XYZ file of C-alpha atoms in Angstrom:
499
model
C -50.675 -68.521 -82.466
C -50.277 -65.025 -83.267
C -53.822 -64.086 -81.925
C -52.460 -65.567 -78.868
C -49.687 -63.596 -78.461
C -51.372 -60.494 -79.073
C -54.063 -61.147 -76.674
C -51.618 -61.912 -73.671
C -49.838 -58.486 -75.014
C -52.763 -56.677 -74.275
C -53.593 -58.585 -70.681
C -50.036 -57.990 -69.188
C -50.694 -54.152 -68.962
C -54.121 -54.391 -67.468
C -52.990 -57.101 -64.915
C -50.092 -54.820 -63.956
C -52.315 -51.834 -63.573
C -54.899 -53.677 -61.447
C -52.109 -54.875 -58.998
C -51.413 -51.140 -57.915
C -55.111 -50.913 -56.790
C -56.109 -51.994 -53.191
C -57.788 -55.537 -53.226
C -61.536 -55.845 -53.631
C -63.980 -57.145 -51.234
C -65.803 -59.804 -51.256
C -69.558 -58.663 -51.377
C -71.483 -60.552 -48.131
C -75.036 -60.225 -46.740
C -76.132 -59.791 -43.165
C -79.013 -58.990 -41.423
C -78.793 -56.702 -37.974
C -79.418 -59.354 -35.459
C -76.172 -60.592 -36.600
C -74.006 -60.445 -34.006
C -70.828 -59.094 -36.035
C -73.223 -56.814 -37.908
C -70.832 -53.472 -37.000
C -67.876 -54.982 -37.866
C -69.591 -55.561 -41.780
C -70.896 -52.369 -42.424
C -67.659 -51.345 -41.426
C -65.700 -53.243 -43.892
C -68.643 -52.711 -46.432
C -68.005 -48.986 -45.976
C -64.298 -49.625 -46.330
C -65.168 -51.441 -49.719
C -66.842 -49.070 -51.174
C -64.338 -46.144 -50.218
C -61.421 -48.865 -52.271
C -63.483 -48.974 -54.860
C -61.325 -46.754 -57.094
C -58.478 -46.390 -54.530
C -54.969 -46.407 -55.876
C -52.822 -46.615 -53.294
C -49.916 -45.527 -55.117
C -51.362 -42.042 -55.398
C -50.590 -40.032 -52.809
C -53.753 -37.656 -51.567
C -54.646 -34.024 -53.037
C -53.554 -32.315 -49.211
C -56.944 -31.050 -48.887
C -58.643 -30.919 -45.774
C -61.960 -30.043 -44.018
C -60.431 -27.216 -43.551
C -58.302 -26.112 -46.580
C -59.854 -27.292 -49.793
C -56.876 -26.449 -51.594
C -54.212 -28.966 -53.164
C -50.594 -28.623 -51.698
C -48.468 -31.000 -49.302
C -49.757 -33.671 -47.155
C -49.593 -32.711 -43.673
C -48.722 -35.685 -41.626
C -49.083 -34.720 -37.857
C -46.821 -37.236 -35.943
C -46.242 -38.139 -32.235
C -43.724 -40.357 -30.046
C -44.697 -42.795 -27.161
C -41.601 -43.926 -25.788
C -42.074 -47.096 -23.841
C -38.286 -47.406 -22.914
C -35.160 -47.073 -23.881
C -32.211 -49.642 -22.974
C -28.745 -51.196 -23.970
C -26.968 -47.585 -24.501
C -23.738 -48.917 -25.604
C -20.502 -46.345 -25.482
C -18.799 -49.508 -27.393
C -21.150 -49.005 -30.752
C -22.705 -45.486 -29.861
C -26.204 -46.745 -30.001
C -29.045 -47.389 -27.859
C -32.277 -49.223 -27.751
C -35.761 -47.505 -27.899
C -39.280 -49.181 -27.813
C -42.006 -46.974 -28.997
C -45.342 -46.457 -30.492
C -44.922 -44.170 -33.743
C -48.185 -42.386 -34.692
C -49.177 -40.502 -38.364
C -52.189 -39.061 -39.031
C -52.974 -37.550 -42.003
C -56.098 -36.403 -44.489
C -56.958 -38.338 -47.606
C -60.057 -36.753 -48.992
C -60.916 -39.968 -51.293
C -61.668 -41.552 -48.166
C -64.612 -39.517 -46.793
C -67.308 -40.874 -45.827
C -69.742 -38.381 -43.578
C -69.668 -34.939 -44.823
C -72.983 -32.461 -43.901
C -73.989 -32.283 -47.725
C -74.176 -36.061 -48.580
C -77.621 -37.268 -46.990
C -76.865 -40.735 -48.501
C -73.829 -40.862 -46.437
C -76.035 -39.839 -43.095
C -77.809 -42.774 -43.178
C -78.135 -44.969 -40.475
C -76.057 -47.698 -41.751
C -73.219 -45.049 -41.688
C -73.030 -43.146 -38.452
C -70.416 -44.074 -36.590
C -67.155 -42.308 -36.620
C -64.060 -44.547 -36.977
C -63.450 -47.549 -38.667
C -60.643 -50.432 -38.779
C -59.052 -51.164 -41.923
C -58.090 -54.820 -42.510
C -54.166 -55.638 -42.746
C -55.051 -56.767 -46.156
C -56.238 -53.692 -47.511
C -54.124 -51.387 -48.947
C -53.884 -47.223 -48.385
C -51.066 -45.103 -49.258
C -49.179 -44.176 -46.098
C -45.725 -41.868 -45.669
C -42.679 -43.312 -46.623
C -41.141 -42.379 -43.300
C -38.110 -43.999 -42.029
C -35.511 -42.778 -39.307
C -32.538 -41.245 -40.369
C -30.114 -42.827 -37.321
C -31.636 -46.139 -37.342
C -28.945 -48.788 -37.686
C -31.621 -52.022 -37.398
C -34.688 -52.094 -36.138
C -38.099 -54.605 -36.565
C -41.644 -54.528 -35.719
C -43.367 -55.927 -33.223
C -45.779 -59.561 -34.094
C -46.202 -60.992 -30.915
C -49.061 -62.290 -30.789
C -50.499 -60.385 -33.936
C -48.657 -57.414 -35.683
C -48.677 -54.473 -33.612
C -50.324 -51.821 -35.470
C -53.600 -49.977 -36.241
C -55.518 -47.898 -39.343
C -58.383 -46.317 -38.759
C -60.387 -44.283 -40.786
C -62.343 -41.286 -39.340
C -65.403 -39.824 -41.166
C -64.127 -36.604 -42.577
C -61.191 -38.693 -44.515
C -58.655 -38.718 -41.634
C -56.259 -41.210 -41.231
C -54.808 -42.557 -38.084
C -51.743 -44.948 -38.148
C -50.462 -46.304 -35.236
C -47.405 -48.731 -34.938
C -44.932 -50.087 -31.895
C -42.003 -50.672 -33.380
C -38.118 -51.374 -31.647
C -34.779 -49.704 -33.133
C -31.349 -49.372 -32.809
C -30.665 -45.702 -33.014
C -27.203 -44.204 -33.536
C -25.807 -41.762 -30.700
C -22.825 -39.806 -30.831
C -21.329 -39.948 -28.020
C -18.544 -37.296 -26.321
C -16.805 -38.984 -23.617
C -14.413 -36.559 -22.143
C -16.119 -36.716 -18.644
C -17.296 -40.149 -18.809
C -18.337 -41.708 -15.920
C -19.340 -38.246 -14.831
C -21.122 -37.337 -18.122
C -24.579 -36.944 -19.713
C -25.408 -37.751 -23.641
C -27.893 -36.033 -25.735
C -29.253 -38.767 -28.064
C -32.029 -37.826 -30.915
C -34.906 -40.065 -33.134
C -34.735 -37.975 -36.261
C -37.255 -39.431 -39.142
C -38.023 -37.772 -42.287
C -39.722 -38.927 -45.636
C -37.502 -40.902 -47.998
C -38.673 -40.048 -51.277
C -40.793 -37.397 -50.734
C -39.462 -33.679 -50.429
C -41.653 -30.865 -49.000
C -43.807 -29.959 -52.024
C -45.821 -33.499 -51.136
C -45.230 -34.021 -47.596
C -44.757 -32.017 -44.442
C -44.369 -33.453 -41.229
C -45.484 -31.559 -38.077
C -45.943 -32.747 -34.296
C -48.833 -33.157 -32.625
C -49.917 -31.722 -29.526
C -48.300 -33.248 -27.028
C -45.860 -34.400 -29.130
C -43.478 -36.807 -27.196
C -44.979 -38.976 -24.033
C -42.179 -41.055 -21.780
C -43.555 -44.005 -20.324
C -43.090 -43.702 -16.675
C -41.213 -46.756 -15.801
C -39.015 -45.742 -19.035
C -35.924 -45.227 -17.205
C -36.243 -49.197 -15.363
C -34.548 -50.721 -18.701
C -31.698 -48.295 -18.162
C -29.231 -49.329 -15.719
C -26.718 -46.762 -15.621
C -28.732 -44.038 -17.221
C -31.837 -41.637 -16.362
C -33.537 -39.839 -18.869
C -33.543 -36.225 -17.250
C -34.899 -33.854 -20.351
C -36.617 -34.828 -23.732
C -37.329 -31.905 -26.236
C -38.981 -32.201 -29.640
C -37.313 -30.055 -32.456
C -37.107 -29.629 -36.189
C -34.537 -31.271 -38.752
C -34.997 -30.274 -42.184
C -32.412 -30.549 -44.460
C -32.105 -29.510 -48.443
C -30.222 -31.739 -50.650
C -29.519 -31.855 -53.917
C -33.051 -33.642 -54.578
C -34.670 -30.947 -53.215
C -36.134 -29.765 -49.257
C -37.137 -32.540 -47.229
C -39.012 -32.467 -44.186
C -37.063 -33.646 -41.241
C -38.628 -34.024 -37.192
C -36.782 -34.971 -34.175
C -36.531 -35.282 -30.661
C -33.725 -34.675 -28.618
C -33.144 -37.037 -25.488
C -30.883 -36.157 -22.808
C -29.460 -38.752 -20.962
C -27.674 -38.795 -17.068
C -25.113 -41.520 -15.947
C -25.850 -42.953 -12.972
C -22.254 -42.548 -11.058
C -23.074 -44.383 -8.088
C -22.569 -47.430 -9.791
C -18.907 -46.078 -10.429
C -18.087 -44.731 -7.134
C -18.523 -48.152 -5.625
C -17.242 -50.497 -8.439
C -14.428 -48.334 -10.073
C -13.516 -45.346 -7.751
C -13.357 -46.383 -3.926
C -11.885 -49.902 -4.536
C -8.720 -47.936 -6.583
C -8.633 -45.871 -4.003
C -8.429 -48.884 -1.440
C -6.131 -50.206 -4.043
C -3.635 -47.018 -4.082
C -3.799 -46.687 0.175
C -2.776 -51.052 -0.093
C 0.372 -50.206 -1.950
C 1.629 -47.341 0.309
C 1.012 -50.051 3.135
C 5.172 -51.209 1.604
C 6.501 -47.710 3.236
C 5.988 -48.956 6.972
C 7.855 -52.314 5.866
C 11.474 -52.669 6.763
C 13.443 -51.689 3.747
C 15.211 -54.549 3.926
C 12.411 -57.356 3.685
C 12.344 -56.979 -0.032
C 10.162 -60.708 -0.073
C 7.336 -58.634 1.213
C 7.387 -55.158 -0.279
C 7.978 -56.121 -4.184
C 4.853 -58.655 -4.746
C 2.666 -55.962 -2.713
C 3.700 -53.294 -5.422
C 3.809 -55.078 -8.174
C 0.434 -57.250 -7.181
C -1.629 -53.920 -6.368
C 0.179 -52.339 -10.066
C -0.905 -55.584 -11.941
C -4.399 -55.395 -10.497
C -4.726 -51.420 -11.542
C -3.743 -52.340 -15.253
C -5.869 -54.994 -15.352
C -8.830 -52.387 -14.136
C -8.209 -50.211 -16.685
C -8.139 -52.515 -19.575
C -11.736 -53.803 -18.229
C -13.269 -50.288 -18.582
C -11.513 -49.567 -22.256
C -12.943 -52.760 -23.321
C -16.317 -51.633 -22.957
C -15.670 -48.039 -24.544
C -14.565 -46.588 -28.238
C -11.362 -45.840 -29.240
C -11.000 -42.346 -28.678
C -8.789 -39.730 -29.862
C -8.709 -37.631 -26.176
C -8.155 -38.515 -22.293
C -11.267 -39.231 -20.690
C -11.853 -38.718 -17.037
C -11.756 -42.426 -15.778
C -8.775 -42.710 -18.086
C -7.128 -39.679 -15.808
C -8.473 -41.385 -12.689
C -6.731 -44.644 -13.253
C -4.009 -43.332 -14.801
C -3.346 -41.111 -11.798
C -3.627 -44.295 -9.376
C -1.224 -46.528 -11.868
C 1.650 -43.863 -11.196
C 1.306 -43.429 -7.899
C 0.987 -47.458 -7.499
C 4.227 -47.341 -9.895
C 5.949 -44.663 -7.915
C 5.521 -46.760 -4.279
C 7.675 -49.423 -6.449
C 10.086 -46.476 -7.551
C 10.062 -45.459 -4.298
C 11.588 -48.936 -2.848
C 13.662 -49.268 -5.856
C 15.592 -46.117 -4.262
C 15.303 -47.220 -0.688
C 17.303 -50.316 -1.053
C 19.955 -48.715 -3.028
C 20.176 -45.798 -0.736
C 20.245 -48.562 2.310
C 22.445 -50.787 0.728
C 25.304 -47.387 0.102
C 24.775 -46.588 3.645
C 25.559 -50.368 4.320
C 29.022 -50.306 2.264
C 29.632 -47.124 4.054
C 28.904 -48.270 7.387
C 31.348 -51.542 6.706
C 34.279 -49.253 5.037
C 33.930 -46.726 8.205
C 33.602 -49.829 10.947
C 36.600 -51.191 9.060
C 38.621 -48.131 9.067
C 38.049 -47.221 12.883
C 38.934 -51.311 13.914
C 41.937 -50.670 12.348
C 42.812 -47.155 13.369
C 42.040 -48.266 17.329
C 44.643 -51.527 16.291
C 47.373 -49.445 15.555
C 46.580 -47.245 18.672
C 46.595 -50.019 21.499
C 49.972 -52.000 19.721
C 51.753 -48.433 20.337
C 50.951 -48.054 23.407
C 54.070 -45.910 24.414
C 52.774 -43.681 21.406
C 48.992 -43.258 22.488
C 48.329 -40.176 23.060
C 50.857 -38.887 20.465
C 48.636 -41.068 18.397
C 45.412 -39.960 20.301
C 46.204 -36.518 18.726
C 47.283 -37.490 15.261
C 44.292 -39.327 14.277
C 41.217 -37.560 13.886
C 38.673 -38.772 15.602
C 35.447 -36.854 17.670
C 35.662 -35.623 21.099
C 33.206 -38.814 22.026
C 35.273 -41.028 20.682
C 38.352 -39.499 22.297
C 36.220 -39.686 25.865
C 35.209 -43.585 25.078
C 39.127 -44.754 23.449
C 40.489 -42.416 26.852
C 37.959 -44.891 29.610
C 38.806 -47.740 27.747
C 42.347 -47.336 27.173
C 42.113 -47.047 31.605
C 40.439 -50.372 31.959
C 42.751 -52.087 29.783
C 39.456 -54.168 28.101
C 38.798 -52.450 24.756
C 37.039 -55.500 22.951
C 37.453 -55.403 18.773
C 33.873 -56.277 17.948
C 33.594 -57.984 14.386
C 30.218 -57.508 12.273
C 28.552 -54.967 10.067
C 28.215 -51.998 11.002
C 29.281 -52.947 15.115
C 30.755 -49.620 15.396
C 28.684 -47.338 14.050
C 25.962 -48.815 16.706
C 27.565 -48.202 19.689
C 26.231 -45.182 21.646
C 28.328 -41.932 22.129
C 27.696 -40.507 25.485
C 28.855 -37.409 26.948
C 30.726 -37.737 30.330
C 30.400 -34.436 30.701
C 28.209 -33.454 33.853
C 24.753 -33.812 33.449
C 22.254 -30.649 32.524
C 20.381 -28.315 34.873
C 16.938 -27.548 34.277
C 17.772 -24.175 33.416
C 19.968 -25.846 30.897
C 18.297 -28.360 28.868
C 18.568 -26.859 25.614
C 21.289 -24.392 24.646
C 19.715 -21.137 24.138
C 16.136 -22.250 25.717
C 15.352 -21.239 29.247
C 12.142 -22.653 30.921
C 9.412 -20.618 31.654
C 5.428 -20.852 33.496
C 3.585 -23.309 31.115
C 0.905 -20.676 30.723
C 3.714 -18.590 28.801
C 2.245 -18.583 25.531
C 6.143 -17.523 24.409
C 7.458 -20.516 26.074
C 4.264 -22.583 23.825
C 5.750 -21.292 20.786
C 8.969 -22.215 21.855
C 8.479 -25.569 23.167
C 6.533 -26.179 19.449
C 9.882 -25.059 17.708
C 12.184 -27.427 20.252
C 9.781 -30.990 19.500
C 10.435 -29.502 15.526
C 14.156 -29.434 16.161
C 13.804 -32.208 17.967
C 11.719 -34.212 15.301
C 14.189 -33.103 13.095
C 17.127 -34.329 14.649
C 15.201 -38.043 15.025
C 15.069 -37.692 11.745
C 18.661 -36.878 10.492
C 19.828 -39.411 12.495
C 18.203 -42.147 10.949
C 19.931 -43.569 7.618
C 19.106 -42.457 4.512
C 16.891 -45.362 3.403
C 14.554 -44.868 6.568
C 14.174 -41.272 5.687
C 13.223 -41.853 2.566
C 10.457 -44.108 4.019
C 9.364 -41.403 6.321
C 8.918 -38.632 4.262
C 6.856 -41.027 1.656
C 4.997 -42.014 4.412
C 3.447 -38.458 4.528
C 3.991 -36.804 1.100
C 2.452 -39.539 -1.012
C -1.154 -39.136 0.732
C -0.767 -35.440 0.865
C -0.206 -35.841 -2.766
C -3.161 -38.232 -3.827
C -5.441 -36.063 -1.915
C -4.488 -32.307 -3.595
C -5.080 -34.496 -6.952
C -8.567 -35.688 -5.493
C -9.250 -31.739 -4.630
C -8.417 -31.050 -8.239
C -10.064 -34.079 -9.634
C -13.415 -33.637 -8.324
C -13.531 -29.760 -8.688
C -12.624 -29.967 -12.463
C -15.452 -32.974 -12.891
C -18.364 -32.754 -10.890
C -18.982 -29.217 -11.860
C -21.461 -29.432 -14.511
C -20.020 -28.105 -18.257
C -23.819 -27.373 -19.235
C -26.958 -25.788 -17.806
């Protein structure tokens, strides 16, 4: 029993050092008329390179060209196929690629000028496919902003290793990841985001490998930009990341991906219909004040639907610390949606005081013109005591004549009738006091004809009531208004903050 324990002792080591070696091949015979002949001396080549291959080892850094030990160069290159999903939500986006290493293990030569053995015939060709199950160290590289990711199997994996004669290697993989992105929104929809792929060695620092880029380093698919549907990729640059922590200097690559929104999509789902939305609610102003049924649920409906915009767009975006400029946009068209419900609010109080007014002054006047036609003896001791206008003096004078002065009861009855002037009618040369006609060709009398439909205009308007007015000068300030803040808007936001 003991000699059995000692012996499986002494196995366990040598099992566990054999695993760490790439798996052996299984010695076959062929003749050349075979048709698959190639593909055997290929592998047989392959075989004989694994002989003594540990894969665990990572190579010397020599190359044909520097015999001397140091840092693996890996030489590494991008093939973007596209890139899709950019979400503002998560700060991530979506790239398919095909990631390429090469690299120079000299334990894998197999053709060099000295070796005539090696220049035979059954070795000649350049390249060769390694199997999936045969094992070769390769770069631990991983990307530093990947937040998931996977490999592509459809139908087999999606990947290559080739070996070339002077102990290059050549590994090529498509792979898809989810790639973190911060994001600055501040001028979102009218923004651009610079997204990176930054990869680096995990374990390795730069005394065993060094990762440069290959010449061209970075190649966009050309239908790259269909998977994005609100973004272009305008500018891709490839740069350097290396970093130094407390492991050590590792060696870092990246490239740099600028991104464009596409605002188009904006201006006709977001920007013209709150616009429309905005113009809908000033629609209340040429209401009558008074039919509240029909301006309320037009303010309140267009203010509802604004609200209800703007918690659609934050749903889609972060949580963000500053104002972006959709967020000033709708906020800009909520208040002025709010302030066309303000606005009513004061119109029907202001028409409702001018209502009280009107009932207290008709009141007052039925009651003065009482007292004045029961003393009739007294009238126009009473015409002078009470003080009424000249007009009304003219109309209480014709009617106290006929002897038919009718007491008309209602709201406001009073106030409606119109005061004329008996007094004789105008000349031409009298129209307007101070204002004289003149030839039309006058350009003084222009001038002065502009400053009498002003007056006039003027006059129109003070003699409206107060509510009405209101209404009228909303009509015009409130689009003078929302267009200044468009001026301002679009100056401050379409002018681009970088080169």
């Amino acid at each position: 029993m003991r000699r059995v324990l000692i012996f499986l002792l002494l196995l366990v080591p040598l099992l566990v050092g054999r695993k760490s070696k790439s798996k052996s091949c299984k010695r076959t015979t062929f003749s050349r008329s075979t048709t698959n002949y190639e593909a055997w001396r290929e592998q047989m080549t392959v075989c004989d390179l694994l002989e003594d291959y540990d894969p665990a080892v990572r190579p010397s850094g020599r190359t044909p060209y520097n015999d001397t030990k140091g840092a693996v160069v890996v030489t590494t290159s991008l093939n973007v196929r596209s890139i899709s999903a950019v979400s503002e939500k998560n700060m991530e986006f979506v790239a398919q690629f095909r990631f390429r290493q090469e690299w120079y293990d000299d334990r894998l030569r197999f053709f060099t000028k000295e070796d005539t053995l090696i220049q035979s015939e059954y070795r000649n060709f350049e390249f060769i496919h390694v199997a999936r199950d045969q094992n070769l160290w390769i770069p631990d590289t991983f990307f530093q902003n990947e937040k998931n990711g996977w490999y592509h199997y459809l139908n087999q994996e999606n990947r290559f290793l080739k070996i070339r004669s002077d102990g290059k290697l050549i590994y090529d993989r498509r792979l898809t990841l989810h790639l973190a992105c911060s994001m600055h929104l501040s001028r979102y929809p009218m923004d651009h985001q610079n997204c990176e792929i930054a990869f680096a060695s995990y374990a390795y620092t730069t005394d065993d490998i060094e990762y440069v880029w290959d010449v061209p380093a970075i190649q966009i698919h050309e239908k790259a930009n269909g998977a994005l549907p609100n973004f272009e990729i305008a500018s891709f640059k490839n740069g350097s990341c290396t970093s130094k922590t407390n492991t050590g200097i590792y060696s870092c690559l990246k490239v740099e991906i600028r991104l464009n929104r596409v605002f188009s999509f904006f201006l006709l789902q977001l920007y013209i219909p709150s616009s429309m939305l905005v113009g809908v609610a000033w629609v209340s102003y040429w209401i009558d004040w008074k039919s509240t049924a029909a301006r309320v649920p037009l303010a309140i409906v267009t203010l509802l639907t604004m609200i209800t915009t703007s918690h659609a767009i934050n749903s889609n975006l972060p949580p963000v610390s500053y104002a972006k400029s959709i967020d000033i946009w709708v906020g800009a068209c909520v208040v002025f949606i709010f302030f066309s419900l303000i606005e009513y609010a004061v119109v029907n109080y202001m028409g409702i005081l001018d209502e009280h007014r009107q009932m207290r002054k008709a009141a007052c006047n039925r009651s003065r013109l009482s007292n004045v036609i029961d003393n009739d003896n007294g009238f126009g001791e009473s015409l002078q005591s009470l003080t009424f206008s000249p007009q009304e003096k003219k109309r209480l004078i014709r009617r106290r004549h006929k002897k038919s002065l009718e007491l008309q009861e209602g709201e406001g009855d009073f106030e409606s009738i119109e005061m004329t002037d008996c007094g004789p009618p105008r000349t031409a040369g009298h129209m307007e006091q101070g204002w004289t006609f003149h030839d039309t060709t006058d350009l003084v009398y222009i001038g002065q004809r502009k400053r009498v439909e002003l007056v006039r205009w003027c006059s129109v308007l003070s003699s409206r009531g107060r509510a009405e007015r209101i209404d009228i000068i909303a009509r015009i300030l409130f689009p003078i208004a929302f267009l200044l803040f468009n001026f301002a808007y679009w100056s401050i936001y379409l002018e681009d903050d970088e080169p």
